[in-house]
Coordinates of C-alpha atoms in Angstrom, one line a residue:
M1 CA -11.6 -11.0 5.0
I2 CA -10.7 -8.8 1.9
S3 CA -8.9 -5.5 1.5
L4 CA -9.5 -3.2 -1.3
V5 CA -5.9 -1.7 -2.2
I6 CA -6.0 0.9 -5.4
F7 CA -2.9 2.1 -6.9
T8 CA -2.3 5.4 -8.6
C9 CA 0.2 8.1 -9.7
E10 CA 0.0 11.7 -10.2
G11 CA -1.5 13.0 -13.9
R12 CA -3.9 9.9 -14.0
E13 CA -7.1 11.2 -12.2
H14 CA -9.5 10.7 -15.4
L15 CA -8.4 7.2 -15.6
L16 CA -8.6 6.5 -11.7
S17 CA -12.3 8.5 -12.0
Q18 CA -13.4 6.2 -14.8
T19 CA -11.8 2.7 -12.9
I20 CA -13.8 3.7 -9.6
N21 CA -16.9 4.2 -11.2
S22 CA -16.8 1.3 -13.2
F23 CA -15.6 -1.0 -10.6
R24 CA -18.5 0.2 -7.9
K25 CA -21.0 -0.5 -10.7
H26 CA -19.8 -4.2 -10.4
F27 CA -18.5 -4.6 -6.9
S28 CA -20.7 -4.0 -4.0
Y29 CA -18.3 -5.9 -1.4
N30 CA -18.0 -4.9 1.9
W31 CA -14.3 -4.4 2.4
T32 CA -12.7 -4.7 5.4
K33 CA -10.6 -1.9 4.6
V34 CA -10.1 0.6 1.7
I35 CA -6.1 1.5 0.8
L36 CA -5.5 4.1 -1.8
A37 CA -1.9 4.3 -2.4
V38 CA -0.8 7.7 -4.4
D39 CA 2.6 8.1 -6.1
G40 CA 3.0 11.9 -6.4
Q41 CA 0.3 14.4 -6.3
V42 CA -3.4 14.0 -7.1
N43 CA -6.6 16.1 -7.0
P44 CA -7.6 15.9 -3.5
Q45 CA -11.5 16.0 -4.5
L46 CA -11.1 12.6 -6.2
I47 CA -9.5 11.2 -2.9
N48 CA -13.0 12.5 -1.1
E49 CA -14.6 10.6 -3.9
I50 CA -12.9 7.4 -3.2
K51 CA -13.5 7.8 0.6
P52 CA -10.2 5.4 1.6
D53 CA -10.0 4.3 5.3
V54 CA -6.0 4.6 4.6
I55 CA -4.1 6.8 2.3
L56 CA -0.3 6.0 1.5
Q57 CA 1.0 9.1 -0.3
H58 CA 4.7 9.8 -1.8
P59 CA 4.6 13.5 -2.2
Q60 CA 7.1 13.4 -4.9
R61 CA 7.2 10.3 -7.5
S62 CA 9.1 7.4 -6.3
G63 CA 8.1 4.6 -8.5
Y64 CA 5.5 2.2 -8.6
V65 CA 7.6 -0.6 -7.0
N66 CA 8.1 1.7 -4.2
S67 CA 4.4 2.4 -3.6
I68 CA 3.8 -1.7 -3.7
S69 CA 6.4 -2.4 -1.3
T70 CA 5.3 0.6 1.4
T71 CA 1.5 -0.5 0.9
L72 CA 1.7 -4.3 1.3
K73 CA 3.3 -3.8 5.1
T74 CA 0.0 -2.2 5.9
I75 CA -2.3 -4.6 4.8
N76 CA -3.7 -6.9 7.8
T77 CA -6.5 -9.1 5.9
P78 CA -5.9 -12.4 4.6
Y79 CA -6.8 -11.4 1.0
F80 CA -6.9 -8.1 -0.9
F81 CA -8.2 -7.0 -4.4
W82 CA -5.2 -5.3 -6.0
L83 CA -6.6 -2.8 -8.5
E84 CA -4.8 -0.2 -10.6
D85 CA -6.1 3.0 -11.9
D86 CA -6.9 1.9 -15.9
W87 CA -9.2 -0.6 -16.0
T88 CA -12.9 -1.0 -17.0
F89 CA -15.4 -3.9 -15.6
H90 CA -17.9 -5.4 -17.4
S91 CA -19.3 -8.0 -15.3
S92 CA -19.1 -8.8 -11.5
V93 CA -17.3 -11.8 -9.7
A94 CA -18.0 -13.3 -6.7
L95 CA -15.2 -12.3 -4.6
E96 CA -16.3 -14.7 -1.9
T97 CA -15.9 -17.5 -4.1
L98 CA -12.7 -16.3 -5.1
A99 CA -11.7 -16.1 -1.3
A100 CA -12.8 -19.5 -0.6
Q101 CA -10.5 -21.0 -3.3
L102 CA -7.4 -19.2 -1.8
E103 CA -8.4 -20.2 1.4
N104 CA -8.4 -23.8 0.4
H105 CA -5.2 -23.4 -1.7
Q106 CA -2.4 -21.8 0.1
D107 CA 0.0 -22.4 -2.6
W108 CA -2.1 -19.9 -4.8
A109 CA -0.7 -16.4 -4.5
E110 CA -3.5 -14.6 -6.8
I111 CA -6.5 -15.2 -8.8
M112 CA -6.5 -12.5 -11.6
L113 CA -9.1 -11.7 -14.0
S114 CA -8.5 -11.9 -17.6
K115 CA -8.2 -8.9 -20.0
T116 CA -8.1 -10.8 -23.0
G117 CA -11.6 -12.5 -22.2
P118 CA -12.4 -15.9 -22.6
L119 CA -8.9 -18.0 -22.5
T120 CA -7.5 -19.6 -25.5
Q121 CA -6.6 -23.4 -25.7
E122 CA -3.0 -22.2 -25.3
E123 CA -3.6 -20.3 -22.2
K124 CA -5.7 -23.4 -20.8
I125 CA -2.4 -25.8 -21.1
N126 CA -2.2 -26.0 -17.4
P127 CA -5.9 -26.7 -15.8
L128 CA -6.2 -26.6 -12.0
M129 CA -10.0 -27.1 -11.6
G130 CA -13.2 -25.7 -13.1
N131 CA -12.4 -22.4 -14.8
F132 CA -9.2 -22.1 -12.9
F133 CA -6.2 -22.1 -14.9
N134 CA -2.2 -22.1 -14.1
S135 CA -1.5 -18.8 -15.7
I136 CA 1.3 -18.9 -18.5
Y137 CA 2.2 -15.3 -18.4
G138 CA 3.5 -15.7 -14.4
F139 CA 2.2 -13.0 -12.0
S140 CA 0.5 -10.1 -13.0
A141 CA -0.7 -7.2 -11.5
N142 CA -4.1 -7.2 -13.3
P143 CA -7.0 -6.9 -11.4
C144 CA -6.7 -9.9 -9.1
L145 CA -7.5 -11.2 -5.5
C146 CA -4.5 -11.9 -3.7
N147 CA -3.1 -14.0 -0.9
T148 CA -1.7 -11.2 1.2
K149 CA 1.2 -13.3 3.1
Q150 CA 2.3 -14.8 -0.5
L151 CA 2.8 -11.1 -1.6
Q152 CA 4.1 -9.9 1.6
D153 CA 6.7 -12.8 1.3
G154 CA 7.2 -12.0 -2.2
F155 CA 8.1 -8.3 -1.6
F156 CA 10.3 -9.2 1.5
A157 CA 12.4 -11.3 -0.8
L158 CA 12.7 -8.7 -3.2
E159 CA 13.8 -6.0 -1.2
L160 CA 16.9 -8.2 -0.1
A161 CA 17.6 -9.4 -3.5
P162 CA 20.0 -7.8 -6.1
K163 CA 18.2 -5.2 -8.1
G164 CA 18.4 -4.3 -11.8
G165 CA 16.8 -2.3 -14.9
Q166 CA 16.6 -4.6 -17.7
L167 CA 13.4 -4.6 -19.5
G168 CA 11.6 -8.0 -19.5
Q169 CA 14.0 -9.3 -16.8
D170 CA 14.2 -6.7 -13.5
G171 CA 10.6 -6.0 -13.2
F172 CA 8.6 -6.7 -10.0
E173 CA 6.4 -8.8 -12.2
N174 CA 9.6 -11.0 -13.6
F175 CA 10.8 -11.0 -10.0
L176 CA 7.5 -12.5 -8.3
T177 CA 7.1 -14.9 -11.5
K178 CA 10.6 -16.5 -10.8
K179 CA 10.2 -16.8 -7.2
F180 CA 6.8 -18.3 -7.1
S181 CA 7.7 -20.6 -10.1
D182 CA 10.7 -21.7 -7.9
E183 CA 8.4 -22.5 -5.2
N184 CA 5.7 -24.0 -6.8
I185 CA 3.4 -21.3 -6.1
K186 CA 0.6 -20.7 -8.9
T187 CA -0.5 -17.4 -10.2
V188 CA -3.9 -18.4 -11.0
V189 CA -6.2 -16.8 -13.8
L190 CA -10.0 -17.2 -14.2
D191 CA -11.7 -17.9 -17.4
P192 CA -14.5 -15.9 -17.9
V193 CA -15.8 -18.4 -20.4
D194 CA -18.1 -16.5 -22.5
Q195 CA -17.5 -12.7 -21.6
F196 CA -15.0 -9.9 -21.5
S197 CA -14.7 -9.2 -17.7
I198 CA -12.4 -6.3 -17.7
S199 CA -10.4 -4.1 -20.4
H200 CA -7.5 -2.2 -20.2
E201 CA -8.0 1.5 -20.6
G202 CA -4.3 2.7 -19.9
Y203 CA -2.1 1.7 -22.9
L204 CA -2.1 5.5 -24.0
E205 CA -1.1 6.9 -20.6
T206 CA 1.1 3.8 -19.5
T207 CA 3.7 4.9 -16.8
P208 CA 7.6 4.7 -17.9
R209 CA 9.0 1.4 -17.4
K210 CA 11.8 2.5 -15.3
W211 CA 9.0 2.9 -12.1
H212 CA 8.5 -0.9 -12.6
M213 CA 11.8 -1.9 -12.3
T214 CA 13.4 -3.3 -9.3
N215 CA 16.5 -1.2 -9.1
S216 CA 13.8 1.8 -8.3
L217 CA 13.7 0.6 -4.8
E218 CA 16.9 1.9 -4.0
G219 CA 16.4 5.3 -5.9
A220 CA 18.8 4.1 -8.9
K221 CA 16.4 4.3 -11.4
T222 CA 17.5 3.7 -14.9
Q223 CA 18.0 7.0 -17.0
E224 CA 17.5 5.6 -20.3
H225 CA 13.7 5.4 -21.3
L226 CA 12.9 1.9 -21.6
M227 CA 11.0 1.2 -24.8
T228 CA 8.2 -1.9 -24.8
I229 CA 8.9 -1.5 -28.6
P230 CA 12.0 -2.0 -30.7
V231 CA 13.9 1.1 -30.9
P232 CA 12.9 2.5 -34.7
P233 CA 15.5 3.6 -37.4
F234 CA 15.4 7.2 -38.2
W235 CA 13.5 6.4 -41.2
R236 CA 10.6 5.1 -39.4
R237 CA 10.6 8.2 -37.2
V238 CA 10.2 10.3 -40.2
T239 CA 6.9 8.1 -41.3
M240 CA 5.4 8.7 -38.2
V241 CA 5.6 12.5 -38.5
F242 CA 3.3 12.1 -41.8
K243 CA 1.1 9.2 -39.7
L244 CA 0.8 12.1 -37.1
I245 CA 0.0 14.9 -39.4
G246 CA -2.8 12.3 -41.0
T247 CA -4.3 11.2 -37.8
F248 CA -4.5 14.5 -36.1
F249 CA -6.5 16.1 -39.1
K250 CA -8.8 13.2 -38.6
L251 CA -9.3 13.8 -35.0
F252 CA -9.6 17.6 -35.2
V253 CA -12.5 17.0 -37.6
V254 CA -14.4 14.2 -35.7
Q255 CA -14.2 15.2 -32.1
L256 CA -16.2 18.2 -33.1
Y257 CA -19.3 16.0 -33.2
N258 CA -18.4 12.7 -31.4
N259 CA -18.2 12.5 -27.6
K260 CA -15.8 9.4 -27.6
I261 CA -13.3 10.7 -30.1
Y262 CA -13.2 14.4 -28.0
E263 CA -12.6 12.2 -24.6
F264 CA -9.8 10.3 -26.5
C265 CA -8.5 13.8 -27.9
F266 CA -8.5 15.2 -24.1
R267 CA -6.5 12.1 -23.1
V268 CA -4.1 12.4 -25.8
V269 CA -3.6 16.0 -24.6
A270 CA -3.2 15.4 -21.4
S271 CA -0.9 12.5 -21.9
A272 CA 1.5 14.3 -24.3
Q273 CA 1.4 17.3 -21.7
S274 CA 2.8 15.0 -18.8
T275 CA 5.5 13.0 -21.2
L276 CA 6.8 16.3 -22.5
K277 CA 7.0 17.8 -19.1
N278 CA 9.0 14.5 -18.0
K279 CA 10.6 13.8 -21.2
D280 CA 14.2 13.0 -19.1

């Protein structure tokens, strides 16, 4: 009934390894198929550890949207679990129960897990049933169980639609949110009620937003870096110099005896090397 689809890209092996280890601790489902979608080059040893049934790999980076589009065409189970490479799982979820809900509600495109923990009152303004709510944020690629046909139809429409590279408007999640809303298809979030079921570990190594824009499907990637925060004035950049000096001095010292800080420093260095290498 359910396939596991894992998305990753080059330079994120340490995140993927942590995600898979965390995921396996809480999910022992007998997947119909495990599909690993790789954008770029990754360490083959990690692929051997995952042991996917299918590997879909672009030897050169072609973007997340391309990777999703290619992968969706290969899924032949009615449902699949969408797993990116930078999450930690803190509890298990009964996938059979979620699949039964998707089976009973064909107008549900996904049931996503909440990365913010128990939903706020604002996030629960659109109740559906039990602990299921229509998400106020629209479609999200956070860990989720998806209705395969709804996602395949959505990306088929995306491939035929006009493309763009404007942040907040032309991302694939923006497109699917609008399409599903227009068609009264629901993007559902599961309220964990009293716990944090997942946490996002990839903020530090977030991939450039240009890879998430719909125009990347046509190879017309936005050349300008798309900032997710307002572009800072020069005086803020100067202030950042002093903040970096102070922060890195503390890290220099603490990483000598603290494993958590050492691991964080490792991620800082790896992310900096990757970013500087691909700064254009």
